[in-house]
PDB file of C-alpha atoms in Angstrom:
ATOM      1  CA  MET A 128     126.452  87.364 112.233  1.00  0.00           C
ATOM      2  CA  ASN A 129     130.017  86.644 113.247  1.00  0.00           C
ATOM      3  CA  TRP A 130     131.307  90.099 114.182  1.00  0.00           C
ATOM      4  CA  ASN A 131     134.157  88.854 116.414  1.00  0.00           C
ATOM      5  CA  VAL A 132     136.945  89.593 113.957  1.00  0.00           C
ATOM      6  CA  GLU A 133     140.301  91.208 114.472  1.00  0.00           C
ATOM      7  CA  PRO A 134     140.487  95.036 114.118  1.00  0.00           C
ATOM      8  CA  ASN A 135     142.743  94.801 111.059  1.00  0.00           C
ATOM      9  CA  THR A 136     140.301  92.394 109.439  1.00  0.00           C
ATOM     10  CA  ARG A 137     137.430  94.791 110.089  1.00  0.00           C
ATOM     11  CA  GLN A 138     139.460  97.622 108.606  1.00  0.00           C
ATOM     12  CA  ARG A 139     140.226  95.629 105.452  1.00  0.00           C
ATOM     13  CA  PHE A 140     136.549  94.684 105.111  1.00  0.00           C
ATOM     14  CA  PHE A 141     135.391  98.280 105.431  1.00  0.00           C
ATOM     15  CA  GLN A 142     138.013  99.481 102.955  1.00  0.00           C
ATOM     16  CA  THR A 143     136.976  96.824 100.440  1.00  0.00           C
ATOM     17  CA  SER A 144     133.318  97.762 100.820  1.00  0.00           C
ATOM     18  CA  ASP A 145     133.880 101.492 100.532  1.00  0.00           C
ATOM     19  CA  SER A 146     136.242 101.267  97.579  1.00  0.00           C
ATOM     20  CA  ARG A 147     134.035  99.003  95.456  1.00  0.00           C
ATOM     21  CA  THR A 148     133.498 100.363  91.918  1.00  0.00           C
ATOM     22  CA  HIS A 149     129.942  99.786  90.703  1.00  0.00           C
ATOM     23  CA  THR A 150     129.198  99.177  87.030  1.00  0.00           C
ATOM     24  CA  THR A 151     126.662 101.223  85.081  1.00  0.00           C
ATOM     25  CA  ASN A 152     124.207  98.317  85.164  1.00  0.00           C
ATOM     26  CA  GLU A 153     124.511  98.053  88.952  1.00  0.00           C
ATOM     27  CA  ILE A 154     123.916 101.763  89.392  1.00  0.00           C
ATOM     28  CA  ASN A 155     120.811 101.691  87.177  1.00  0.00           C
ATOM     29  CA  MET A 156     119.259  98.607  88.806  1.00  0.00           C
ATOM     30  CA  VAL A 157     116.308  98.822  91.171  1.00  0.00           C
ATOM     31  CA  GLN A 158     117.645  98.677  94.714  1.00  0.00           C
ATOM     32  CA  LEU A 159     116.197  96.603  97.521  1.00  0.00           C
ATOM     33  CA  ARG A 160     115.345  98.897 100.401  1.00  0.00           C
ATOM     34  CA  VAL A 161     116.260  97.336 103.750  1.00  0.00           C
ATOM     35  CA  VAL A 162     115.415  98.483 107.262  1.00  0.00           C
ATOM     36  CA  LEU A 163     117.846  97.243 109.912  1.00  0.00           C
ATOM     37  CA  ALA A 164     116.914  96.796 113.580  1.00  0.00           C
ATOM     38  CA  ASP A 165     119.335  95.706 116.313  1.00  0.00           C
ATOM     39  CA  ASP A 166     120.181  97.115 119.712  1.00  0.00           C
ATOM     40  CA  HIS A 167     123.920  96.536 119.257  1.00  0.00           C
ATOM     41  CA  PRO A 168     125.600  99.383 117.321  1.00  0.00           C
ATOM     42  CA  PHE A 169     128.439  97.190 116.078  1.00  0.00           C
ATOM     43  CA  VAL A 170     125.988  94.662 114.617  1.00  0.00           C
ATOM     44  CA  ARG A 171     124.260  97.464 112.719  1.00  0.00           C
ATOM     45  CA  LEU A 172     127.641  98.769 111.575  1.00  0.00           C
ATOM     46  CA  GLY A 173     128.683  95.328 110.358  1.00  0.00           C
ATOM     47  CA  VAL A 174     125.444  94.740 108.457  1.00  0.00           C
ATOM     48  CA  ARG A 175     125.565  98.218 106.947  1.00  0.00           C
ATOM     49  CA  SER A 176     129.155  97.669 105.805  1.00  0.00           C
ATOM     50  CA  ALA A 177     128.350  94.248 104.328  1.00  0.00           C
ATOM     51  CA  VAL A 178     125.353  95.605 102.441  1.00  0.00           C
ATOM     52  CA  SER A 179     127.279  98.613 101.135  1.00  0.00           C
ATOM     53  CA  ALA A 180     129.396  96.248  99.039  1.00  0.00           C
ATOM     54  CA  HIS A 181     126.325  95.394  96.950  1.00  0.00           C
ATOM     55  CA  ALA A 182     124.804  98.019  94.681  1.00  0.00           C
ATOM     56  CA  ASP A 183     121.402  96.304  94.543  1.00  0.00           C
ATOM     57  CA  ILE A 184     120.767  96.725  98.302  1.00  0.00           C
ATOM     58  CA  VAL A 185     120.471  99.948 100.294  1.00  0.00           C
ATOM     59  CA  ILE A 186     119.825 100.560 103.998  1.00  0.00           C
ATOM     60  CA  ALA A 187     116.673 102.717 104.116  1.00  0.00           C
ATOM     61  CA  GLY A 188     116.729 103.177 107.894  1.00  0.00           C
ATOM     62  CA  GLU A 189     117.984 101.810 111.205  1.00  0.00           C
ATOM     63  CA  SER A 190     116.444 101.231 114.614  1.00  0.00           C
ATOM     64  CA  ALA A 191     117.744 100.164 118.029  1.00  0.00           C
ATOM     65  CA  ASN A 192     114.508  99.131 119.786  1.00  0.00           C
ATOM     66  CA  PRO A 193     110.990  97.836 118.998  1.00  0.00           C
ATOM     67  CA  THR A 194     109.138 101.134 119.469  1.00  0.00           C
ATOM     68  CA  SER A 195     111.449 103.103 117.203  1.00  0.00           C
ATOM     69  CA  LEU A 196     111.284 100.274 114.651  1.00  0.00           C
ATOM     70  CA  ILE A 197     107.490 100.521 114.423  1.00  0.00           C
ATOM     71  CA  GLU A 198     107.746 104.301 114.065  1.00  0.00           C
ATOM     72  CA  LEU A 199     110.382 103.900 111.350  1.00  0.00           C
ATOM     73  CA  LEU A 200     108.288 101.403 109.379  1.00  0.00           C
ATOM     74  CA  GLN A 201     105.387 103.863 109.462  1.00  0.00           C
ATOM     75  CA  LYS A 202     107.550 106.492 107.774  1.00  0.00           C
ATOM     76  CA  VAL A 203     109.961 104.624 105.512  1.00  0.00           C
ATOM     77  CA  ARG A 204     109.214 102.407 102.539  1.00  0.00           C
ATOM     78  CA  CYS A 205     111.192  99.177 102.563  1.00  0.00           C
ATOM     79  CA  ASP A 206     111.211  95.752 100.907  1.00  0.00           C
ATOM     80  CA  VAL A 207     112.971  93.671 103.571  1.00  0.00           C
ATOM     81  CA  LEU A 208     113.301  94.062 107.332  1.00  0.00           C
ATOM     82  CA  VAL A 209     116.418  92.629 108.966  1.00  0.00           C
ATOM     83  CA  THR A 210     115.775  92.489 112.703  1.00  0.00           C
ATOM     84  CA  ASP A 211     117.084  91.028 115.921  1.00  0.00           C
ATOM     85  CA  LEU A 212     114.572  88.841 117.750  1.00  0.00           C
ATOM     86  CA  SER A 213     115.231  90.123 121.267  1.00  0.00           C
ATOM     87  CA  MET A 214     115.737  93.877 121.390  1.00  0.00           C
ATOM     88  CA  PRO A 215     115.153  95.757 124.664  1.00  0.00           C
ATOM     89  CA  GLU A 216     113.176  98.986 124.700  1.00  0.00           C
ATOM     90  CA  ALA A 217     114.918 102.287 125.380  1.00  0.00           C
ATOM     91  CA  ASP A 218     114.096 101.922 129.097  1.00  0.00           C
ATOM     92  CA  GLY A 219     115.678  98.460 129.231  1.00  0.00           C
ATOM     93  CA  THR A 220     112.494  96.391 129.329  1.00  0.00           C
ATOM     94  CA  ILE A 221     112.440  93.327 127.076  1.00  0.00           C
ATOM     95  CA  ASP A 222     109.242  92.220 125.373  1.00  0.00           C
ATOM     96  CA  ASP A 223     108.501  88.993 123.534  1.00  0.00           C
ATOM     97  CA  GLY A 224     110.316  89.150 120.197  1.00  0.00           C
ATOM     98  CA  MET A 225     107.715  86.897 118.586  1.00  0.00           C
ATOM     99  CA  ARG A 226     105.016  89.418 119.477  1.00  0.00           C
ATOM    100  CA  LEU A 227     106.955  92.092 117.590  1.00  0.00           C
ATOM    101  CA  VAL A 228     107.317  89.865 114.519  1.00  0.00           C
ATOM    102  CA  ARG A 229     103.598  89.022 114.553  1.00  0.00           C
ATOM    103  CA  ARG A 230     102.631  92.688 114.852  1.00  0.00           C
ATOM    104  CA  ILE A 231     104.845  93.634 111.920  1.00  0.00           C
ATOM    105  CA  ARG A 232     103.432  90.775 109.836  1.00  0.00           C
ATOM    106  CA  CYS A 233      99.924  91.971 110.705  1.00  0.00           C
ATOM    107  CA  ASP A 234     100.507  95.669 109.982  1.00  0.00           C
ATOM    108  CA  TRP A 235     102.785  95.164 106.938  1.00  0.00           C
ATOM    109  CA  PRO A 236     101.765  91.803 105.430  1.00  0.00           C
ATOM    110  CA  ALA A 237     103.756  92.361 102.222  1.00  0.00           C
ATOM    111  CA  LEU A 238     107.000  93.074 104.075  1.00  0.00           C
ATOM    112  CA  ARG A 239     109.540  90.262 104.011  1.00  0.00           C
ATOM    113  CA  ILE A 240     111.407  89.683 107.263  1.00  0.00           C
ATOM    114  CA  VAL A 241     114.846  88.241 107.978  1.00  0.00           C
ATOM    115  CA  VAL A 242     115.248  87.491 111.682  1.00  0.00           C
ATOM    116  CA  LEU A 243     118.755  87.464 113.153  1.00  0.00           C
ATOM    117  CA  THR A 244     119.036  85.531 116.380  1.00  0.00           C
ATOM    118  CA  SER A 245     121.565  83.894 118.671  1.00  0.00           C
ATOM    119  CA  LEU A 246     118.775  81.927 120.361  1.00  0.00           C
ATOM    120  CA  ALA A 247     119.103  78.189 119.740  1.00  0.00           C
ATOM    121  CA  SER A 248     115.596  77.136 120.832  1.00  0.00           C
ATOM    122  CA  PRO A 249     113.964  74.915 118.170  1.00  0.00           C
ATOM    123  CA  VAL A 250     110.564  75.874 119.606  1.00  0.00           C
ATOM    124  CA  ILE A 251     111.206  79.547 118.882  1.00  0.00           C
ATOM    125  CA  ALA A 252     112.568  78.686 115.456  1.00  0.00           C
ATOM    126  CA  ARG A 253     109.439  76.691 114.633  1.00  0.00           C
ATOM    127  CA  SER A 254     107.214  79.542 115.776  1.00  0.00           C
ATOM    128  CA  ILE A 255     109.025  81.970 113.497  1.00  0.00           C
ATOM    129  CA  LEU A 256     109.066  79.662 110.494  1.00  0.00           C
ATOM    130  CA  LEU A 257     105.366  78.885 110.738  1.00  0.00           C
ATOM    131  CA  ASP A 258     104.975  82.223 108.990  1.00  0.00           C
ATOM    132  CA  GLY A 259     106.065  81.587 105.418  1.00  0.00           C
ATOM    133  CA  ALA A 260     107.255  85.183 104.974  1.00  0.00           C
ATOM    134  CA  VAL A 261     109.983  85.036 107.625  1.00  0.00           C
ATOM    135  CA  SER A 262     113.580  83.870 107.116  1.00  0.00           C
ATOM    136  CA  LEU A 263     115.778  82.899 110.054  1.00  0.00           C
ATOM    137  CA  LEU A 264     119.533  83.388 110.368  1.00  0.00           C
ATOM    138  CA  ASN A 265     121.972  82.579 113.136  1.00  0.00           C
ATOM    139  CA  LYS A 266     124.019  85.624 114.168  1.00  0.00           C
ATOM    140  CA  ALA A 267     127.102  83.419 114.107  1.00  0.00           C
ATOM    141  CA  GLY A 268     126.657  82.990 110.356  1.00  0.00           C
ATOM    142  CA  SER A 269     128.505  84.828 107.612  1.00  0.00           C
ATOM    143  CA  MET A 270     127.796  88.252 106.135  1.00  0.00           C
ATOM    144  CA  ASP A 271     127.534  86.668 102.699  1.00  0.00           C
ATOM    145  CA  GLU A 272     124.702  84.486 103.980  1.00  0.00           C
ATOM    146  CA  LEU A 273     122.871  87.575 105.209  1.00  0.00           C
ATOM    147  CA  VAL A 274     123.088  89.227 101.786  1.00  0.00           C
ATOM    148  CA  SER A 275     121.850  86.022 100.177  1.00  0.00           C
ATOM    149  CA  ALA A 276     118.960  85.859 102.651  1.00  0.00           C
ATOM    150  CA  ILE A 277     117.957  89.456 101.888  1.00  0.00           C
ATOM    151  CA  ARG A 278     117.821  88.730  98.173  1.00  0.00           C
ATOM    152  CA  SER A 279     115.932  85.468  98.702  1.00  0.00           C
ATOM    153  CA  ALA A 280     113.429  87.168 100.996  1.00  0.00           C
ATOM    154  CA  SER A 281     112.800  89.948  98.488  1.00  0.00           C
ATOM    155  CA  ALA A 282     112.004  87.285  95.882  1.00  0.00           C
ATOM    156  CA  GLY A 283     109.456  85.680  98.202  1.00  0.00           C
ATOM    157  CA  HIS A 284     111.628  82.796  99.376  1.00  0.00           C
ATOM    158  CA  VAL A 285     112.575  81.596 102.853  1.00  0.00           C
ATOM    159  CA  HIS A 286     116.218  81.298 103.895  1.00  0.00           C
ATOM    160  CA  ILE A 287     117.211  79.221 106.935  1.00  0.00           C
ATOM    161  CA  SER A 288     120.690  78.957 108.483  1.00  0.00           C
ATOM    162  CA  GLN A 289     122.181  75.469 108.407  1.00  0.00           C
ATOM    163  CA  SER A 290     122.740  75.500 112.186  1.00  0.00           C
ATOM    164  CA  ILE A 291     119.086  76.325 112.794  1.00  0.00           C
ATOM    165  CA  LEU A 292     118.037  73.681 110.293  1.00  0.00           C
ATOM    166  CA  ALA A 293     120.136  71.115 112.175  1.00  0.00           C
ATOM    167  CA  ALA A 294     118.488  72.069 115.474  1.00  0.00           C
ATOM    168  CA  LEU A 295     115.040  71.720 113.917  1.00  0.00           C
ATOM    169  CA  THR A 296     115.717  68.232 112.622  1.00  0.00           C
ATOM    170  CA  GLU A 297     116.562  67.000 116.127  1.00  0.00           C
ATOM    171  CA  VAL A 298     113.177  67.878 117.632  1.00  0.00           C
ATOM    172  CA  ASP A 299     109.886  65.975 117.205  1.00  0.00           C
ATOM    173  CA  GLY A 300     106.392  66.422 118.492  1.00  0.00           C
ATOM    174  CA  VAL A 301     104.997  69.258 116.344  1.00  0.00           C
ATOM    175  CA  PRO A 302     101.421  68.549 115.145  1.00  0.00           C
ATOM    176  CA  PRO A 303     101.588  67.853 111.399  1.00  0.00           C
ATOM    177  CA  VAL A 304     100.053  70.195 108.833  1.00  0.00           C
ATOM    178  CA  SER A 305      99.497  68.673 105.401  1.00  0.00           C
ATOM    179  CA  LEU A 306     101.492  70.197 102.566  1.00  0.00           C
ATOM    180  CA  SER A 307      98.438  69.724 100.369  1.00  0.00           C
ATOM    181  CA  THR A 308      96.873  72.704 102.151  1.00  0.00           C
ATOM    182  CA  ARG A 309      99.516  74.883 100.432  1.00  0.00           C
ATOM    183  CA  CYS A 310      97.955  74.239  96.983  1.00  0.00           C
ATOM    184  CA  LEU A 311     100.361  71.582  95.773  1.00  0.00           C
ATOM    185  CA  SER A 312      98.958  69.330  93.098  1.00  0.00           C
ATOM    186  CA  PRO A 313      98.707  65.604  93.923  1.00  0.00           C
ATOM    187  CA  ARG A 314     101.734  64.877  91.717  1.00  0.00           C
ATOM    188  CA  GLU A 315     103.772  67.702  93.271  1.00  0.00           C
ATOM    189  CA  THR A 316     102.862  66.448  96.740  1.00  0.00           C
ATOM    190  CA  GLU A 317     103.919  62.944  95.722  1.00  0.00           C
ATOM    191  CA  VAL A 318     107.275  64.128  94.426  1.00  0.00           C
ATOM    192  CA  VAL A 319     108.029  66.277  97.494  1.00  0.00           C
ATOM    193  CA  GLY A 320     107.025  63.435  99.820  1.00  0.00           C
ATOM    194  CA  MET A 321     109.379  60.979  98.156  1.00  0.00           C
ATOM    195  CA  PHE A 322     112.201  63.539  97.959  1.00  0.00           C
ATOM    196  CA  VAL A 323     112.149  64.437 101.668  1.00  0.00           C
ATOM    197  CA  ARG A 324     112.127  60.728 102.493  1.00  0.00           C
ATOM    198  CA  GLY A 325     115.502  60.353 100.850  1.00  0.00           C
ATOM    199  CA  ARG A 326     114.912  59.508  97.192  1.00  0.00           C
ATOM    200  CA  SER A 327     116.763  61.379  94.470  1.00  0.00           C
ATOM    201  CA  VAL A 328     114.989  62.990  91.524  1.00  0.00           C
ATOM    202  CA  SER A 329     116.195  60.199  89.227  1.00  0.00           C
ATOM    203  CA  GLU A 330     114.933  57.533  91.640  1.00  0.00           C
ATOM    204  CA  ILE A 331     111.549  59.242  91.897  1.00  0.00           C
ATOM    205  CA  ALA A 332     111.303  59.377  88.115  1.00  0.00           C
ATOM    206  CA  ARG A 333     112.089  55.674  87.852  1.00  0.00           C
ATOM    207  CA  VAL A 334     109.614  54.650  90.587  1.00  0.00           C
ATOM    208  CA  LEU A 335     106.779  56.807  89.219  1.00  0.00           C
ATOM    209  CA  GLY A 336     107.524  56.044  85.582  1.00  0.00           C
ATOM    210  CA  ARG A 337     107.971  59.706  84.665  1.00  0.00           C
ATOM    211  CA  ASP A 338     110.601  61.564  82.721  1.00  0.00           C
ATOM    212  CA  ILE A 339     113.319  62.931  85.021  1.00  0.00           C
ATOM    213  CA  ARG A 340     112.740  66.421  83.595  1.00  0.00           C
ATOM    214  CA  THR A 341     109.057  66.185  84.522  1.00  0.00           C
ATOM    215  CA  VAL A 342     109.885  65.200  88.100  1.00  0.00           C
ATOM    216  CA  SER A 343     112.493  67.957  88.368  1.00  0.00           C
ATOM    217  CA  ARG A 344     109.968  70.517  87.109  1.00  0.00           C
ATOM    218  CA  GLN A 345     107.278  69.306  89.550  1.00  0.00           C
ATOM    219  CA  LYS A 346     109.738  69.579  92.442  1.00  0.00           C
ATOM    220  CA  ARG A 347     110.788  73.084  91.338  1.00  0.00           C
ATOM    221  CA  ILE A 348     107.164  74.263  91.027  1.00  0.00           C
ATOM    222  CA  ALA A 349     106.315  72.797  94.439  1.00  0.00           C
ATOM    223  CA  MET A 350     109.239  74.607  96.063  1.00  0.00           C
ATOM    224  CA  ALA A 351     108.156  77.885  94.470  1.00  0.00           C
ATOM    225  CA  LYS A 352     104.616  77.415  95.820  1.00  0.00           C
ATOM    226  CA  LEU A 353     106.007  76.713  99.303  1.00  0.00           C
ATOM    227  CA  GLY A 354     108.304  79.753  99.157  1.00  0.00           C
ATOM    228  CA  VAL A 355     111.601  77.871  99.537  1.00  0.00           C
ATOM    229  CA  ASP A 356     114.579  78.211  97.216  1.00  0.00           C
ATOM    230  CA  ASN A 357     116.863  75.320  98.155  1.00  0.00           C
ATOM    231  CA  ASP A 358     116.719  71.717  99.362  1.00  0.00           C
ATOM    232  CA  PRO A 359     117.661  72.436 103.028  1.00  0.00           C
ATOM    233  CA  ALA A 360     114.834  74.975 103.224  1.00  0.00           C
ATOM    234  CA  LEU A 361     112.440  72.402 101.729  1.00  0.00           C
ATOM    235  CA  PHE A 362     113.448  69.846 104.365  1.00  0.00           C
ATOM    236  CA  ALA A 363     113.009  72.471 107.098  1.00  0.00           C
ATOM    237  CA  TYR A 364     109.600  73.467 105.738  1.00  0.00           C
ATOM    238  CA  VAL A 365     108.419  69.867 105.832  1.00  0.00           C
ATOM    239  CA  ARG A 366     109.866  69.464 109.319  1.00  0.00           C
ATOM    240  CA  VAL A 367     108.001  72.534 110.574  1.00  0.00           C
ATOM    241  CA  HIS A 368     104.696  72.065 108.747  1.00  0.00           C
ATOM    242  CA  GLY A 369     104.508  68.299 108.829  1.00  0.00           C
ATOM    243  CA  THR A 370     105.059  65.447 106.416  1.00  0.00           C
ATOM    244  CA  VAL A 371     103.193  64.411 103.318  1.00  0.00           C
TER     245      VAL A 371
END
């Protein structure tokens, strides 16, 4: 996230977070347990401070390298992992960040993952997003976006930073994978296909001769099946997995 802020700004942010008064409903709600992994202490501090302003999210543990992260996940229950993609080990060696993500997805398949990265490679972004349980955020993004991504991930949705989405849309050449393999009905597939090709919901309804509420519902159900919660994420999903 964008941690390059003036000292006074950081101080005001921390004071606001620490002095927040939580309502009774907030205190009684079920909290999302988040594990945070990043080798930069100030990044962890910034994320921790941002999360502390929200009563429904709690940091269950922190890690500074891949090995300690695996050990932490074996001991601590969590709902969402927020992790850097390229963390060095304690001895300074750097392993493939994608290998770490794949191992975590294999060992903890129910765990939702939000990857923070400053890497701009569309190839890496595609590789990460091919797993429907992984969200992807640019470290230059806002803290509010991170909180939103954590909540979306916990609900089973995928959140993608706009800058990463823009990079994805500039690259071609990925072998297509039919959306129909993700259990969309023929009508849902038809609606999604027309929508990502530029037609509005009202235009789709007119072309297909359906009620606009029916088309809107079919689009909403299709997005839920694909694990995306907004239109940019739907466009990115289609871009990564292929067209219909």
